[in-house]
Amino acid sequence: MPATLNPWPTTRQGSTDHPVQTLQYLLLAHGHTVTVDGVFGSETGDAVRAVQRAKNLPDDGVVDAATWHALLVPVRPGMRGSAVRGLQEEFALDGADGIYGPKTEAAIRDLQRTIRGSGTTIEVDGVVGPQTWQALVSGLREAAPLSKAA
């Protein structure tokens, strides 16, 4: 059976789990001043509420699927900035520098091939759109064990 994308995680003040650091990089990409420390504190909460107000979303500081979508930044080869750094951190790439170069593109294309191989329709184009971001932030849920063939 194919794997599917996990639902977007719900992240809120007090969270210190995996997607907080990526959330903080996406907030920086939208021009908000936050410290990237992996801790969802008051500074991150204030920035999330500002995004929610700007996008006419419920102003509750809880990052749900709608808020994640409002924060997404399409990323493609040659780009630079905080959103690129966030995706590089998702891969734990050595030398994460916020520049979308060949190493980042290879990692993204490999992920997209994995997503497509799981049965989800996605282009293997190196562009980080909503499905690729969701896989990065949420992961894939296996419906049955998949082989790890190269």
CSV table of C-alpha atoms in Angstrom, one decimal:
chain,number,residue,atom,x,y,z
A,1,MET,CA,0.0,0.0,0.0
A,2,PRO,CA,1.3,3.5,-0.7
A,3,ALA,CA,2.4,6.0,1.9
A,4,THR,CA,0.5,9.3,2.2
A,5,LEU,CA,1.6,12.7,3.5
A,6,ASN,CA,1.0,13.1,7.2
A,7,PRO,CA,-1.4,15.9,8.1
A,8,TRP,CA,0.1,19.3,8.9
A,9,PRO,CA,1.2,19.3,12.6
A,10,THR,CA,-0.6,21.6,15.1
A,11,THR,CA,2.1,23.7,16.8
A,12,ARG,CA,1.5,26.1,19.6
A,13,GLN,CA,3.2,28.2,22.3
A,14,GLY,CA,5.3,25.9,24.5
A,15,SER,CA,6.1,23.5,21.7
A,16,THR,CA,9.7,22.6,21.3
A,17,ASP,CA,9.2,19.8,18.8
A,18,HIS,CA,10.6,19.4,15.3
A,19,PRO,CA,8.7,21.9,13.2
A,20,VAL,CA,9.2,24.9,15.4
A,21,GLN,CA,12.6,25.8,14.0
A,22,THR,CA,11.2,25.5,10.4
A,23,LEU,CA,8.2,27.7,11.5
A,24,GLN,CA,10.6,30.3,12.8
A,25,TYR,CA,12.5,30.4,9.5
A,26,LEU,CA,9.3,30.8,7.6
A,27,LEU,CA,8.3,33.6,9.9
A,28,LEU,CA,11.6,35.3,9.1
A,29,ALA,CA,11.0,34.8,5.4
A,30,HIS,CA,7.8,36.8,5.9
A,31,GLY,CA,9.7,39.7,7.5
A,32,HIS,CA,8.9,38.9,11.2
A,33,THR,CA,11.6,39.2,13.8
A,34,VAL,CA,12.0,36.0,15.7
A,35,THR,CA,14.9,34.1,17.2
A,36,VAL,CA,15.4,30.7,15.6
A,37,ASP,CA,15.9,28.6,18.7
A,38,GLY,CA,13.3,25.8,18.2
A,39,VAL,CA,11.2,27.1,21.1
A,40,PHE,CA,7.7,28.4,20.4
A,41,GLY,CA,7.7,31.3,22.9
A,42,SER,CA,6.0,34.6,23.1
A,43,GLU,CA,8.0,36.1,20.3
A,44,THR,CA,7.1,33.3,17.9
A,45,GLY,CA,3.5,33.4,19.1
A,46,ASP,CA,3.3,37.2,18.4
A,47,ALA,CA,4.6,36.7,14.9
A,48,VAL,CA,2.2,33.8,14.2
A,49,ARG,CA,-0.7,36.0,15.4
A,50,ALA,CA,0.4,38.8,13.1
A,51,VAL,CA,0.5,36.4,10.1
A,52,GLN,CA,-3.0,35.1,11.1
A,53,ARG,CA,-4.4,38.6,11.3
A,54,ALA,CA,-2.8,39.6,7.9
A,55,LYS,CA,-4.3,36.5,6.2
A,56,ASN,CA,-7.7,36.8,7.9
A,57,LEU,CA,-7.2,33.6,9.9
A,58,PRO,CA,-8.4,33.0,13.5
A,59,ASP,CA,-5.9,35.0,15.6
A,60,ASP,CA,-5.2,32.3,18.2
A,61,GLY,CA,-1.5,31.7,17.8
A,62,VAL,CA,-2.0,28.1,17.0
A,63,VAL,CA,-0.3,26.9,13.8
A,64,ASP,CA,-2.7,24.6,12.1
A,65,ALA,CA,-3.0,23.6,8.4
A,66,ALA,CA,-4.4,27.0,7.3
A,67,THR,CA,-1.6,28.9,9.1
A,68,TRP,CA,1.1,26.6,7.6
A,69,HIS,CA,-0.3,27.3,4.2
A,70,ALA,CA,-0.3,31.0,4.8
A,71,LEU,CA,3.4,30.8,5.8
A,72,LEU,CA,4.6,28.7,2.9
A,73,VAL,CA,7.1,30.2,0.5
A,74,PRO,CA,7.7,28.5,-2.8
A,75,VAL,CA,11.5,27.8,-3.0
A,76,ARG,CA,13.4,26.9,-6.2
A,77,PRO,CA,17.0,26.5,-7.3
A,78,GLY,CA,19.0,29.7,-7.1
A,79,MET,CA,16.9,31.3,-4.3
A,80,ARG,CA,18.4,32.6,-1.1
A,81,GLY,CA,17.0,33.4,2.3
A,82,SER,CA,15.3,32.2,5.5
A,83,ALA,CA,12.9,29.8,3.8
A,84,VAL,CA,15.8,28.1,2.0
A,85,ARG,CA,17.6,27.9,5.3
A,86,GLY,CA,14.5,26.3,6.9
A,87,LEU,CA,14.3,23.6,4.3
A,88,GLN,CA,18.1,23.0,4.6
A,89,GLU,CA,17.7,22.5,8.3
A,90,GLU,CA,14.9,20.0,7.7
A,91,PHE,CA,17.5,17.9,5.9
A,92,ALA,CA,20.2,18.7,8.4
A,93,LEU,CA,22.4,19.6,5.4
A,94,ASP,CA,26.0,20.4,6.3
A,95,GLY,CA,26.8,24.0,5.7
A,96,ALA,CA,23.1,25.1,5.7
A,97,ASP,CA,23.7,28.7,4.4
A,98,GLY,CA,20.3,29.8,3.0
A,99,ILE,CA,21.4,29.4,-0.6
A,100,TYR,CA,19.5,26.9,-2.8
A,101,GLY,CA,22.4,25.2,-4.6
A,102,PRO,CA,23.1,21.8,-6.0
A,103,LYS,CA,23.2,19.9,-2.7
A,104,THR,CA,19.9,21.3,-1.6
A,105,GLU,CA,18.4,20.6,-5.0
A,106,ALA,CA,19.6,17.0,-4.9
A,107,ALA,CA,18.0,16.5,-1.5
A,108,ILE,CA,14.7,18.0,-2.6
A,109,ARG,CA,14.5,16.0,-5.8
A,110,ASP,CA,15.3,12.8,-3.8
A,111,LEU,CA,12.4,13.6,-1.4
A,112,GLN,CA,10.1,14.3,-4.3
A,113,ARG,CA,11.0,11.0,-5.9
A,114,THR,CA,10.2,9.3,-2.6
A,115,ILE,CA,6.9,11.1,-2.4
A,116,ARG,CA,6.0,10.1,-6.0
A,117,GLY,CA,7.2,6.6,-5.3
A,118,SER,CA,4.7,6.4,-2.5
A,119,GLY,CA,1.8,7.0,-4.8
A,120,THR,CA,1.3,10.7,-4.4
A,121,THR,CA,1.2,12.8,-7.6
A,122,ILE,CA,4.1,15.3,-7.5
A,123,GLU,CA,6.5,16.7,-10.0
A,124,VAL,CA,10.2,15.9,-9.4
A,125,ASP,CA,11.3,19.4,-10.3
A,126,GLY,CA,13.3,20.7,-7.3
A,127,VAL,CA,10.6,23.3,-6.5
A,128,VAL,CA,9.4,23.3,-2.9
A,129,GLY,CA,5.7,23.8,-3.1
A,130,PRO,CA,2.9,22.9,-0.7
A,131,GLN,CA,3.3,19.1,-1.0
A,132,THR,CA,7.0,19.1,-0.6
A,133,TRP,CA,6.8,21.5,2.4
A,134,GLN,CA,4.2,19.2,3.9
A,135,ALA,CA,6.4,16.2,3.5
A,136,LEU,CA,9.3,18.1,5.1
A,137,VAL,CA,7.3,19.4,8.1
A,138,SER,CA,5.0,16.4,8.6
A,139,GLY,CA,6.7,13.4,7.0
A,140,LEU,CA,5.2,10.5,5.2
A,141,ARG,CA,2.8,8.0,6.9
A,142,GLU,CA,3.3,4.5,5.7
A,143,ALA,CA,0.1,2.5,5.1
A,144,ALA,CA,2.3,-0.6,5.0
A,145,PRO,CA,6.0,-1.2,5.2
A,146,LEU,CA,7.8,0.1,2.1
A,147,SER,CA,11.2,-1.3,1.0
A,148,LYS,CA,14.1,1.2,1.1
A,149,ALA,CA,15.3,0.4,-2.4
A,150,ALA,CA,17.8,2.9,-3.8
